PDB file of C-alpha atoms in Angstrom:
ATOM      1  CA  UNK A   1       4.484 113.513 244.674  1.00 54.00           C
ATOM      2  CA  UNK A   2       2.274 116.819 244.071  1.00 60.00           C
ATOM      3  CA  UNK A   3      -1.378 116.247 242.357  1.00 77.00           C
ATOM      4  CA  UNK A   4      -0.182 116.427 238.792  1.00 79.00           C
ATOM      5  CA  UNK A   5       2.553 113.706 239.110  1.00 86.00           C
ATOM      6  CA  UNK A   6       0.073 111.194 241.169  1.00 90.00           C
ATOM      7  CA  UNK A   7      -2.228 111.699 237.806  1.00 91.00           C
ATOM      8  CA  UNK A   8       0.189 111.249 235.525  1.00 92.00           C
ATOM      9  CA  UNK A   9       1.613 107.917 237.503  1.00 93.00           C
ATOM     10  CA  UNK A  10      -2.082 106.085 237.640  1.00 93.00           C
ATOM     11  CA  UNK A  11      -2.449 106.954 233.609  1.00 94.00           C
ATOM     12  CA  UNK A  12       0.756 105.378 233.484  1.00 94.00           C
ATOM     13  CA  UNK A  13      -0.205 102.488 235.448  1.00 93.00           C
ATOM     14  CA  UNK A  14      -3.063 101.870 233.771  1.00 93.00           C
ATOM     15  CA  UNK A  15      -1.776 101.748 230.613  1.00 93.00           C
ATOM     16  CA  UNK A  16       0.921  99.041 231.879  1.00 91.00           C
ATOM     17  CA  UNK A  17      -2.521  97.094 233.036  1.00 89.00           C
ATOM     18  CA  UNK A  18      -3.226  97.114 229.300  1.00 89.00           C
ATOM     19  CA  UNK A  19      -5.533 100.293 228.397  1.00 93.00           C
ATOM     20  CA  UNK A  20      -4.512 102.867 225.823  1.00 94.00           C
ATOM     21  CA  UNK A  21      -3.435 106.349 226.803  1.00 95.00           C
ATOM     22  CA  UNK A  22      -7.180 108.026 225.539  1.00 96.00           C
ATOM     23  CA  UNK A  23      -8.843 105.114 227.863  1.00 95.00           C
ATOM     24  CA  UNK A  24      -6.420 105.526 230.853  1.00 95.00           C
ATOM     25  CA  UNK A  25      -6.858 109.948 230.712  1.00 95.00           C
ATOM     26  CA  UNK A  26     -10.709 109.642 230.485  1.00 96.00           C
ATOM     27  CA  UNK A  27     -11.295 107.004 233.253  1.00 96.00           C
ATOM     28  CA  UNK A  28      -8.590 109.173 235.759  1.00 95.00           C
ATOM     29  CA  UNK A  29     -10.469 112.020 234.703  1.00 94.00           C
ATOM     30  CA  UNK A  30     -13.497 110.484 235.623  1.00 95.00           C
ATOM     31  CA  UNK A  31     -12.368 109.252 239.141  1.00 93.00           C
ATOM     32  CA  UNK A  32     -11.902 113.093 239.578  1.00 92.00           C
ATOM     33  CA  UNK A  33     -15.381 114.001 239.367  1.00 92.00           C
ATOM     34  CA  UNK A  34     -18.784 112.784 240.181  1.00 92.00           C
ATOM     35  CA  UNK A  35     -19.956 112.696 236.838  1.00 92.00           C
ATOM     36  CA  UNK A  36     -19.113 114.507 233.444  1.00 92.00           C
ATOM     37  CA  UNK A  37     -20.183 114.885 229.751  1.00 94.00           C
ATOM     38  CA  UNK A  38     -17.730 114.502 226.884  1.00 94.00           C
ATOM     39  CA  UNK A  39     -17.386 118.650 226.602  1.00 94.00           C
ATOM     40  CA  UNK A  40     -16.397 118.398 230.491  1.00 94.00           C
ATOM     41  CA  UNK A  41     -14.146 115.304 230.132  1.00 94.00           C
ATOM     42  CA  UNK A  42     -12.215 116.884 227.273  1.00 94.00           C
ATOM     43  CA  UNK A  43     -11.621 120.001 228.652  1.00 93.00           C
ATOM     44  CA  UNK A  44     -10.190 118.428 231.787  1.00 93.00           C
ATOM     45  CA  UNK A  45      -8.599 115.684 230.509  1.00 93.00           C
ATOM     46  CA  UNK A  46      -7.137 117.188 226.923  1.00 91.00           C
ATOM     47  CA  UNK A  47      -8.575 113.757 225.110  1.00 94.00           C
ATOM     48  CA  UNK A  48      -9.982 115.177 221.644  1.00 95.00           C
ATOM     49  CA  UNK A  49     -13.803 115.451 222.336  1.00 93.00           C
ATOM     50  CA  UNK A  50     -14.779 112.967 219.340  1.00 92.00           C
ATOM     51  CA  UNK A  51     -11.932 110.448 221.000  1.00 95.00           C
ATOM     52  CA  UNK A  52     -13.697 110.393 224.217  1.00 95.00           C
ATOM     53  CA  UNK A  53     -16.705 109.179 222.971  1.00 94.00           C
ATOM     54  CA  UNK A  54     -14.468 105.867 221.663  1.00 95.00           C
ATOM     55  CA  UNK A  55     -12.874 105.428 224.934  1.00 95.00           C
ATOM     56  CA  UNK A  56     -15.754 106.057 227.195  1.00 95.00           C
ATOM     57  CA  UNK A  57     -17.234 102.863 224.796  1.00 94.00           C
ATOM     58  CA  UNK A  58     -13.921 100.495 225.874  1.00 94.00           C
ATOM     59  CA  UNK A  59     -14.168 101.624 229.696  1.00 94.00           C
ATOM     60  CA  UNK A  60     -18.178 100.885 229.452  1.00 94.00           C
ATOM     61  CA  UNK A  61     -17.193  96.615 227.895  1.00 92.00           C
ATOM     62  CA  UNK A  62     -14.748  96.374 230.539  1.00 91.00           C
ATOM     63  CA  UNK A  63     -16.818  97.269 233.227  1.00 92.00           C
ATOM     64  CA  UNK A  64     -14.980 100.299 234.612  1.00 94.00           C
ATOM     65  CA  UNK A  65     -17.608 102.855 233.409  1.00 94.00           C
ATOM     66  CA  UNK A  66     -21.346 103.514 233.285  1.00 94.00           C
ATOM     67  CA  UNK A  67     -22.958 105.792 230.837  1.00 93.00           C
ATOM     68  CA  UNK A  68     -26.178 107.507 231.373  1.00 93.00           C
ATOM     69  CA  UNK A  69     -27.934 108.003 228.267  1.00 90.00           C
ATOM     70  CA  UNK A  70     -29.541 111.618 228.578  1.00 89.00           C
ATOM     71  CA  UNK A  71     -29.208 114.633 226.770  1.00 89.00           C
ATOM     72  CA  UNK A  72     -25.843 115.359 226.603  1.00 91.00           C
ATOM     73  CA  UNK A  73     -25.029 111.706 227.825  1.00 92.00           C
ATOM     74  CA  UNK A  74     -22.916 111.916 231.308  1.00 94.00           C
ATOM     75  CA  UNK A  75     -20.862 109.106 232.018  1.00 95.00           C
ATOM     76  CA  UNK A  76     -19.274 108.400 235.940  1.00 93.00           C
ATOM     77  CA  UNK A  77     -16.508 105.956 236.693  1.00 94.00           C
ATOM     78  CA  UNK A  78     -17.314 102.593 239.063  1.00 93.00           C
ATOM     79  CA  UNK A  79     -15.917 103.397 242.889  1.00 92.00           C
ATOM     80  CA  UNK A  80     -12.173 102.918 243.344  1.00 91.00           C
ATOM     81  CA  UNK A  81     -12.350  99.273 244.770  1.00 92.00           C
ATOM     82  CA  UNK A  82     -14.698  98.158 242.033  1.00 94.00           C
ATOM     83  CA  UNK A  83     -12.230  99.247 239.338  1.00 93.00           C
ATOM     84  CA  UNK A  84      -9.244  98.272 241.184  1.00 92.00           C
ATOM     85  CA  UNK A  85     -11.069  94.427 241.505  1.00 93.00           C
ATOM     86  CA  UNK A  86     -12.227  94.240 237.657  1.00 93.00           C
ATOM     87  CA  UNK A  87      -8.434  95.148 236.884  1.00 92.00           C
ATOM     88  CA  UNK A  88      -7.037  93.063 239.317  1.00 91.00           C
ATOM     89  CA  UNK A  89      -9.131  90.360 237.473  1.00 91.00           C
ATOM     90  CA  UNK A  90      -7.771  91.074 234.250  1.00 90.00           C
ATOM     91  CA  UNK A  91      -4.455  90.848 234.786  1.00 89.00           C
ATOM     92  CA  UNK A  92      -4.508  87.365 236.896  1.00 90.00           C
ATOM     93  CA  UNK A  93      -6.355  85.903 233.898  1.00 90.00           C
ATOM     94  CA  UNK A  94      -3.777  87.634 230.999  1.00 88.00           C
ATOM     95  CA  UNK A  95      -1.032  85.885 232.573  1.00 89.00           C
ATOM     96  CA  UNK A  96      -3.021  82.645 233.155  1.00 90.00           C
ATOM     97  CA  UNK A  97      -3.563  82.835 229.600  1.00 90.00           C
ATOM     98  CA  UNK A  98       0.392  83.185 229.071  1.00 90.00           C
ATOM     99  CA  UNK A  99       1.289  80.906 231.628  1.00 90.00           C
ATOM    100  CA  UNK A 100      -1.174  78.122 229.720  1.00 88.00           C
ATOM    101  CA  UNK A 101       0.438  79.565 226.068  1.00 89.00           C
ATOM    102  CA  UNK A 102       4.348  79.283 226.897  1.00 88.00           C
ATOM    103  CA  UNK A 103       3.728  75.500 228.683  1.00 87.00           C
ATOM    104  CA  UNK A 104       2.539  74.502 225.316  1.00 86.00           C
ATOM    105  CA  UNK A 105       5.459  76.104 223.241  1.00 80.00           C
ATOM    106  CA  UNK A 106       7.711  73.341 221.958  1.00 76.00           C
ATOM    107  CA  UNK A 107      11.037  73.381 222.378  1.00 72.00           C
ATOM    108  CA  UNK A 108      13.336  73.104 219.463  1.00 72.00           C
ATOM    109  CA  UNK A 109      16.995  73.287 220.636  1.00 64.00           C
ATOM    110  CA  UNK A 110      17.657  70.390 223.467  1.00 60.00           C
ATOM    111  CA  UNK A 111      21.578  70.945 224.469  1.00 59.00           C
ATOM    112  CA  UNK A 112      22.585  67.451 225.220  1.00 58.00           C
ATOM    113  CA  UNK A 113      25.873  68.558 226.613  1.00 58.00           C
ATOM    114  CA  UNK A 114      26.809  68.008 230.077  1.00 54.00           C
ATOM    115  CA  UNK A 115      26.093  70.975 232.476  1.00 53.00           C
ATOM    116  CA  UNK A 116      28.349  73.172 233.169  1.00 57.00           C
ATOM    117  CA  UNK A 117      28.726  75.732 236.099  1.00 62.00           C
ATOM    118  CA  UNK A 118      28.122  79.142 234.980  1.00 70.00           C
ATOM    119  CA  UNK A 119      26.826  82.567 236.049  1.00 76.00           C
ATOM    120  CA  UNK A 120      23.728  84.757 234.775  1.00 81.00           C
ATOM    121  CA  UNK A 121      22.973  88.092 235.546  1.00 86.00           C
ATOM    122  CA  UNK A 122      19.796  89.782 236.736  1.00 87.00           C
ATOM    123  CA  UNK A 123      17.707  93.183 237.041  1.00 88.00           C
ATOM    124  CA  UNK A 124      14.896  94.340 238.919  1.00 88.00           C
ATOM    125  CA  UNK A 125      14.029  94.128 242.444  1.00 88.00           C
ATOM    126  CA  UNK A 126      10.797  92.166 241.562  1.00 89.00           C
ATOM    127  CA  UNK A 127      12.227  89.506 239.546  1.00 91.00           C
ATOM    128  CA  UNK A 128      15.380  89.184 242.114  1.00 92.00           C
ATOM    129  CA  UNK A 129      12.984  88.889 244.690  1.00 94.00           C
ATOM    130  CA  UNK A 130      10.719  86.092 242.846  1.00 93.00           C
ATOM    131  CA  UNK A 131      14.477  84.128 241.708  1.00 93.00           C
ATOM    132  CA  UNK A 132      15.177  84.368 245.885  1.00 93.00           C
ATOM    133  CA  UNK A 133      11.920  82.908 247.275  1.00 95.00           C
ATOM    134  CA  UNK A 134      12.279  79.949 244.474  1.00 94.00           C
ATOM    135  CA  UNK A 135      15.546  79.045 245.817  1.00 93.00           C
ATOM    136  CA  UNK A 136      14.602  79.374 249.107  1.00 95.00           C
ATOM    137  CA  UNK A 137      11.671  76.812 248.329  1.00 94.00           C
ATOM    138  CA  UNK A 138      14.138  74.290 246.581  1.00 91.00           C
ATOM    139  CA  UNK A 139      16.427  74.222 249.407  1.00 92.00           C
ATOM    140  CA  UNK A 140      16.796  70.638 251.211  1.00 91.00           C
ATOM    141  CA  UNK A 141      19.604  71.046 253.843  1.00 91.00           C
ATOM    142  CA  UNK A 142      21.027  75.022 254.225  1.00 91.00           C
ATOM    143  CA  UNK A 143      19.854  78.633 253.616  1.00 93.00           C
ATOM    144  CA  UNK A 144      22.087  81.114 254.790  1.00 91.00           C
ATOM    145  CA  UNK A 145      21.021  84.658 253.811  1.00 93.00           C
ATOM    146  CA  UNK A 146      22.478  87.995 254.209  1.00 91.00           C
ATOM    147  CA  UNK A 147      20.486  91.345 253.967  1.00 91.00           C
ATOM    148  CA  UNK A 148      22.079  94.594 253.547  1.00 85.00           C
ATOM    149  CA  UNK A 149      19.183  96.959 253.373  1.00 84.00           C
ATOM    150  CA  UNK A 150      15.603  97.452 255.161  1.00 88.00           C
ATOM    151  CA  UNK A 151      13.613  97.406 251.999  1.00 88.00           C
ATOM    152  CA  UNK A 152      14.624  93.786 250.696  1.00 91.00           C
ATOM    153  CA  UNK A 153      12.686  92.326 253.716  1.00 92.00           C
ATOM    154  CA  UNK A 154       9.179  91.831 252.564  1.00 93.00           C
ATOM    155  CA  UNK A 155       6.307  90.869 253.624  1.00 94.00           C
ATOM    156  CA  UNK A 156       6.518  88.221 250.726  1.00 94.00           C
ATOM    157  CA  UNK A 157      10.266  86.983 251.761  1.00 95.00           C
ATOM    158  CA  UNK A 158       9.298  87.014 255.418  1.00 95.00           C
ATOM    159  CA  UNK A 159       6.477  84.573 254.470  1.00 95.00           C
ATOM    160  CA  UNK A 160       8.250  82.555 252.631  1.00 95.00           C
ATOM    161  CA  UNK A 161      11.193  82.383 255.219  1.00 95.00           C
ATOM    162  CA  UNK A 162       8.676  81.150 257.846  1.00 94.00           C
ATOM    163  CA  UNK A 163       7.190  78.351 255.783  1.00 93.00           C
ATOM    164  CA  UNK A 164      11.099  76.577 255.021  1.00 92.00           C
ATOM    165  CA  UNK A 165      10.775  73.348 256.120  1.00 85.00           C
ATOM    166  CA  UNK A 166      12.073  72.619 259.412  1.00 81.00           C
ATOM    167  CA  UNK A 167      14.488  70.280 257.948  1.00 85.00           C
ATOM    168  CA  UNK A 168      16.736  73.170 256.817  1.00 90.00           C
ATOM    169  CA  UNK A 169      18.956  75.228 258.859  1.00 91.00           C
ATOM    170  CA  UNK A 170      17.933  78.663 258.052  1.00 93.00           C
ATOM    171  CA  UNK A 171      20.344  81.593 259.002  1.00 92.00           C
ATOM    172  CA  UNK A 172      19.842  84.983 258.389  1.00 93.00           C
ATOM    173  CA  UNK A 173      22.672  87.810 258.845  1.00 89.00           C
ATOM    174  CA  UNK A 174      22.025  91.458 259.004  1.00 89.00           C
ATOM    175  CA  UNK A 175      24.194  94.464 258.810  1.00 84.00           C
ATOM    176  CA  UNK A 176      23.110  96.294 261.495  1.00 85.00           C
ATOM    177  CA  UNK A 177      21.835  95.617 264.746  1.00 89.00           C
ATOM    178  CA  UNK A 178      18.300  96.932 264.384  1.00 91.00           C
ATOM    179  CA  UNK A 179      17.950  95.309 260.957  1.00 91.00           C
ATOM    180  CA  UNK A 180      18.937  91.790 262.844  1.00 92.00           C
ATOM    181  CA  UNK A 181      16.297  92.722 265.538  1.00 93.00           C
ATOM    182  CA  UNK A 182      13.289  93.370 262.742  1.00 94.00           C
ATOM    183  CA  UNK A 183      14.517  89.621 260.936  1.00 94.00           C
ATOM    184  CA  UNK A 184      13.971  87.929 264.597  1.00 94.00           C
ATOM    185  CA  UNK A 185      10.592  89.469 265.242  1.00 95.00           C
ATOM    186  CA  UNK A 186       9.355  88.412 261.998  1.00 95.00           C
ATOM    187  CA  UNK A 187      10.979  85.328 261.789  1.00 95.00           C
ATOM    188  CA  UNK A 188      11.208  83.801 264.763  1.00 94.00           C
ATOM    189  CA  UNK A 189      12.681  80.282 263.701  1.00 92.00           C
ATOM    190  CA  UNK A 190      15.840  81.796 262.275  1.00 92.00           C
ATOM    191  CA  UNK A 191      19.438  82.275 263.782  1.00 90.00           C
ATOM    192  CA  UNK A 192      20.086  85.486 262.761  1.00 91.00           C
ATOM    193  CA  UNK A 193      23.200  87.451 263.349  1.00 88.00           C
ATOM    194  CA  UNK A 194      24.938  90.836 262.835  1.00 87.00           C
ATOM    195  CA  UNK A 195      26.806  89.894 259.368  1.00 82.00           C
ATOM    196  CA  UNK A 196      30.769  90.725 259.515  1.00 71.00           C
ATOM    197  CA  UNK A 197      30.051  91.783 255.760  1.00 65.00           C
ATOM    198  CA  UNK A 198      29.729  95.764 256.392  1.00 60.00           C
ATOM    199  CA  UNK A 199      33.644  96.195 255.241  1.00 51.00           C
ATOM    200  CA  UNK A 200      32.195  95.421 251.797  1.00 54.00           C
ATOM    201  CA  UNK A 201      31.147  99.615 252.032  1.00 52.00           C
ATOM    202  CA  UNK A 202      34.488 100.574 252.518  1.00 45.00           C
ATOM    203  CA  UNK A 203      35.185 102.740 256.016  1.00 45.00           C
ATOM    204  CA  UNK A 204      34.489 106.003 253.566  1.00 52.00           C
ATOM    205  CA  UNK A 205      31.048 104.613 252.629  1.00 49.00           C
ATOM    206  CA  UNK A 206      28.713 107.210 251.020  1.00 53.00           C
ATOM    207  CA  UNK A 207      24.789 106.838 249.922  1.00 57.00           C
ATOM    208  CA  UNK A 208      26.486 107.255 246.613  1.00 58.00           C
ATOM    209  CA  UNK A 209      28.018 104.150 246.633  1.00 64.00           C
ATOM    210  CA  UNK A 210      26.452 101.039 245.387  1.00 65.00           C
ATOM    211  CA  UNK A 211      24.752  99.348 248.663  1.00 77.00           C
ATOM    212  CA  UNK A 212      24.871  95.542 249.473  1.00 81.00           C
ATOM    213  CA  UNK A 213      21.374  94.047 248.548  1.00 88.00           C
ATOM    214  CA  UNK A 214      21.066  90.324 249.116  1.00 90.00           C
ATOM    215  CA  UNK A 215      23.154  87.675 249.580  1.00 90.00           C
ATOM    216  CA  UNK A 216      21.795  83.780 249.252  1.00 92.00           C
ATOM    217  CA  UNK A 217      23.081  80.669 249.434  1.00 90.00           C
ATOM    218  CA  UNK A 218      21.419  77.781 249.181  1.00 91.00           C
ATOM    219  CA  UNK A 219      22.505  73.869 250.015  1.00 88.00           C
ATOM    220  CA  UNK A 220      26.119  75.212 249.339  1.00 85.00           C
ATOM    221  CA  UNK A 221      25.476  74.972 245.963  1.00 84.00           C
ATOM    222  CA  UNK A 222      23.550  78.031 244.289  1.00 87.00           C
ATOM    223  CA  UNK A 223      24.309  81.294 245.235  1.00 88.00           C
ATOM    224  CA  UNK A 224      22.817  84.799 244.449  1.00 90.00           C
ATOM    225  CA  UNK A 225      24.363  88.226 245.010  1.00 88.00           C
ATOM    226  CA  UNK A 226      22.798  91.474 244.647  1.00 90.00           C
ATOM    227  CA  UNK A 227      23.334  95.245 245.278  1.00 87.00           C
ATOM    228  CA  UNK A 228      21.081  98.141 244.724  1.00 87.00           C
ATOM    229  CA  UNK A 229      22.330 100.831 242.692  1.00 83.00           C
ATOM    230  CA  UNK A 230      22.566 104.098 244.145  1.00 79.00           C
ATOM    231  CA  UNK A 231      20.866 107.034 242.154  1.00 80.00           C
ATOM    232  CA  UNK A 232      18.099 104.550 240.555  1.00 82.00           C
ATOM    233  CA  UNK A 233      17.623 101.966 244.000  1.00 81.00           C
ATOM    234  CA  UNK A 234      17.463  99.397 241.088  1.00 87.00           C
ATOM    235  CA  UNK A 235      18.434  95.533 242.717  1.00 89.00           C
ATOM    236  CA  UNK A 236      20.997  94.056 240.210  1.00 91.00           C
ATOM    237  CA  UNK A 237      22.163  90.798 240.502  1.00 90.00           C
ATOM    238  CA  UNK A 238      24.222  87.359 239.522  1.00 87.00           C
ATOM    239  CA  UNK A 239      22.835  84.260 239.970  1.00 85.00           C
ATOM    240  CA  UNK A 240      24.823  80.606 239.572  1.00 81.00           C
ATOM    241  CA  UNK A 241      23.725  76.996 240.344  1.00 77.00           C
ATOM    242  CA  UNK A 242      25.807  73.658 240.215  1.00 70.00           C
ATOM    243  CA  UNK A 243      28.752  74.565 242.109  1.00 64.00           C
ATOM    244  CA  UNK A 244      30.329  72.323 244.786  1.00 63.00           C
ATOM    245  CA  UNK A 245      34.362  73.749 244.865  1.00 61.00           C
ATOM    246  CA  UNK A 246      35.783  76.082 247.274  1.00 61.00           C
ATOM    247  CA  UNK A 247      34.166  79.427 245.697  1.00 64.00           C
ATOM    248  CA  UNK A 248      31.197  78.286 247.800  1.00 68.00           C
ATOM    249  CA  UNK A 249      33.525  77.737 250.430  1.00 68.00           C
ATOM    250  CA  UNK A 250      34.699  80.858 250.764  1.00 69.00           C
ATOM    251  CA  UNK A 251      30.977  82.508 249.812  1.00 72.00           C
ATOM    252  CA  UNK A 252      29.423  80.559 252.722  1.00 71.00           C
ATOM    253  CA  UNK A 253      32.303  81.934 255.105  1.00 71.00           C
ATOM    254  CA  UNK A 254      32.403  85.120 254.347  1.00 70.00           C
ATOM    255  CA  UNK A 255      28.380  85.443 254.621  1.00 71.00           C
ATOM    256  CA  UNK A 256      28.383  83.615 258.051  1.00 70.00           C
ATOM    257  CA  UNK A 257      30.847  86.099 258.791  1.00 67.00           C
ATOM    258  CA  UNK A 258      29.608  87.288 262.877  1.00 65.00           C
ATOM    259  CA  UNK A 259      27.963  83.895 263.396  1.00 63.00           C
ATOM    260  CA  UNK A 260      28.719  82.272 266.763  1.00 51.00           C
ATOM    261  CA  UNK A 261      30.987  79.244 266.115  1.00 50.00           C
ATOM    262  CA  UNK A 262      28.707  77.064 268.919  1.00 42.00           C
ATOM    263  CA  UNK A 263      25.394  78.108 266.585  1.00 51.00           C
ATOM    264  CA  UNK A 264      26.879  77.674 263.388  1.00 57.00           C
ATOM    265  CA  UNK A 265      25.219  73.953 262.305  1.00 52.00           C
ATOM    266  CA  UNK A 266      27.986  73.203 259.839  1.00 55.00           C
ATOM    267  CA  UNK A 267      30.586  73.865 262.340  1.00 54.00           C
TER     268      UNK A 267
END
């Protein structure tokens, strides 16, 4: 991204972290230069002059600004890690504050009924990737996972991979062989193997086709399938728990698809 685009993408950013669009162009503008008056600040930021003053006020209470009080008054933002920190901050305690709000909301409609096995869909790499490392967690006797592209192994999955109880088999397929190689290095405890699932591209395979993203089965009873999308890279996904008939079967033997028979710990 050029200069323009970076700006625009931390004043977007920052108004995701929670400040207004005024707030968010004044305190980039200020990270630009040493310090600046409001005349300087508008001019480079295109924030209406008499709207600076009001935004400059809500950077200075949440601690991302300092004003000094001369003649005109020249205002400078707090260094990079400071700012990053106080937002950082924040955020954690916003969604403690949510977290402690939605434990106390009562639930009103109990369904009595019998579960029943059914299928949910998901979007979004983050939240895939957060539904993935719970399941891995919960599992007691089996994980076998299957990653299709580079990207979906990070550093967060890899630690959570390493800390599964050594109680549970844990094996990992790849697609290719250099993919496999990167899973052993980082996880070292895993049988990983060179997944027999690549004929899910098709031989005519383009980088315009949807891509394999994750595939996760846990205790052969929940499963989770994903693929990335090609033009956006967005992970979508379905997600079922409960199962225990021979669509988990066939899931679990299709995914272990490459695995040596003699290291295959429900053979």
């Amino acid at each position: 991204m050029n200069a323009p685009e970076n700006i625009e993408e931390a004043i977007e950013v920052l108004q995701q972290l929670g400040l207004k669009e005024y707030e968010a162009r004044c305190f980039v503008g200020l990270s630009r230069v040493e310090t600046g008056t409001a005349k300087k600040l508008s001019e480079l930021t295109e924030v209406p002059r008499t709207r600076v003053y009001d935004a400059i006020r809500v950077l200075q209470a949440q601690g991302l600004v300092e004003i000094h009080h001369s003649s005109p008054q020249r205002f400078r933002a707090v260094s990079l890690e400071e700012a990053t920190e106080t937002l950082r901050d924040q955020y954690e305690a916003r969604v403690e504050r949510l977290q402690d709000a939605l434990d106390t909301v009562e639930i009103v409609d109990e369904d009595d009924e019998e579960p029943v096995q059914q299928v949910w869909s998901m979007s979004g790499n983050d939240g895939i990737e957060n539904r993935a490392e719970e399941l891995i967690e919960t599992a007691d006797d089996e994980i076998v996972l299957v990653i299709g592209d580079e990207s979906l192994l990070t550093e967060s999955l890899v630690t959570t991979l390493n800390e599964v109880e050594s109680g549970a088999e844990l094996l990992i397929g790849a697609l290719t062989e250099p993919l496999q190689e990167q899973i052993q290095a980082a996880i070292p405890d895993a049988t990983t193997f060179i997944s027999g699932l690549e004929w899910l591209h098709g031989v005519d395979a383009t980088e315009d086709e949807t891509a394999i993203g994750r595939l996760l089965l846990i205790d052969r009873s929940t499963i989770l399938v994903s693929s990335i999308m090609p033009v956006t890279k967005e992970e979508q996904a379905i997600f079922g728990e409960g199962f225990g008939n021979g669509l988990i079967v066939i899931a679990r033997r299709l995914m272990s698809q490459g695995l040596l028979t003699e290291r295959d710990p429900a053979s």
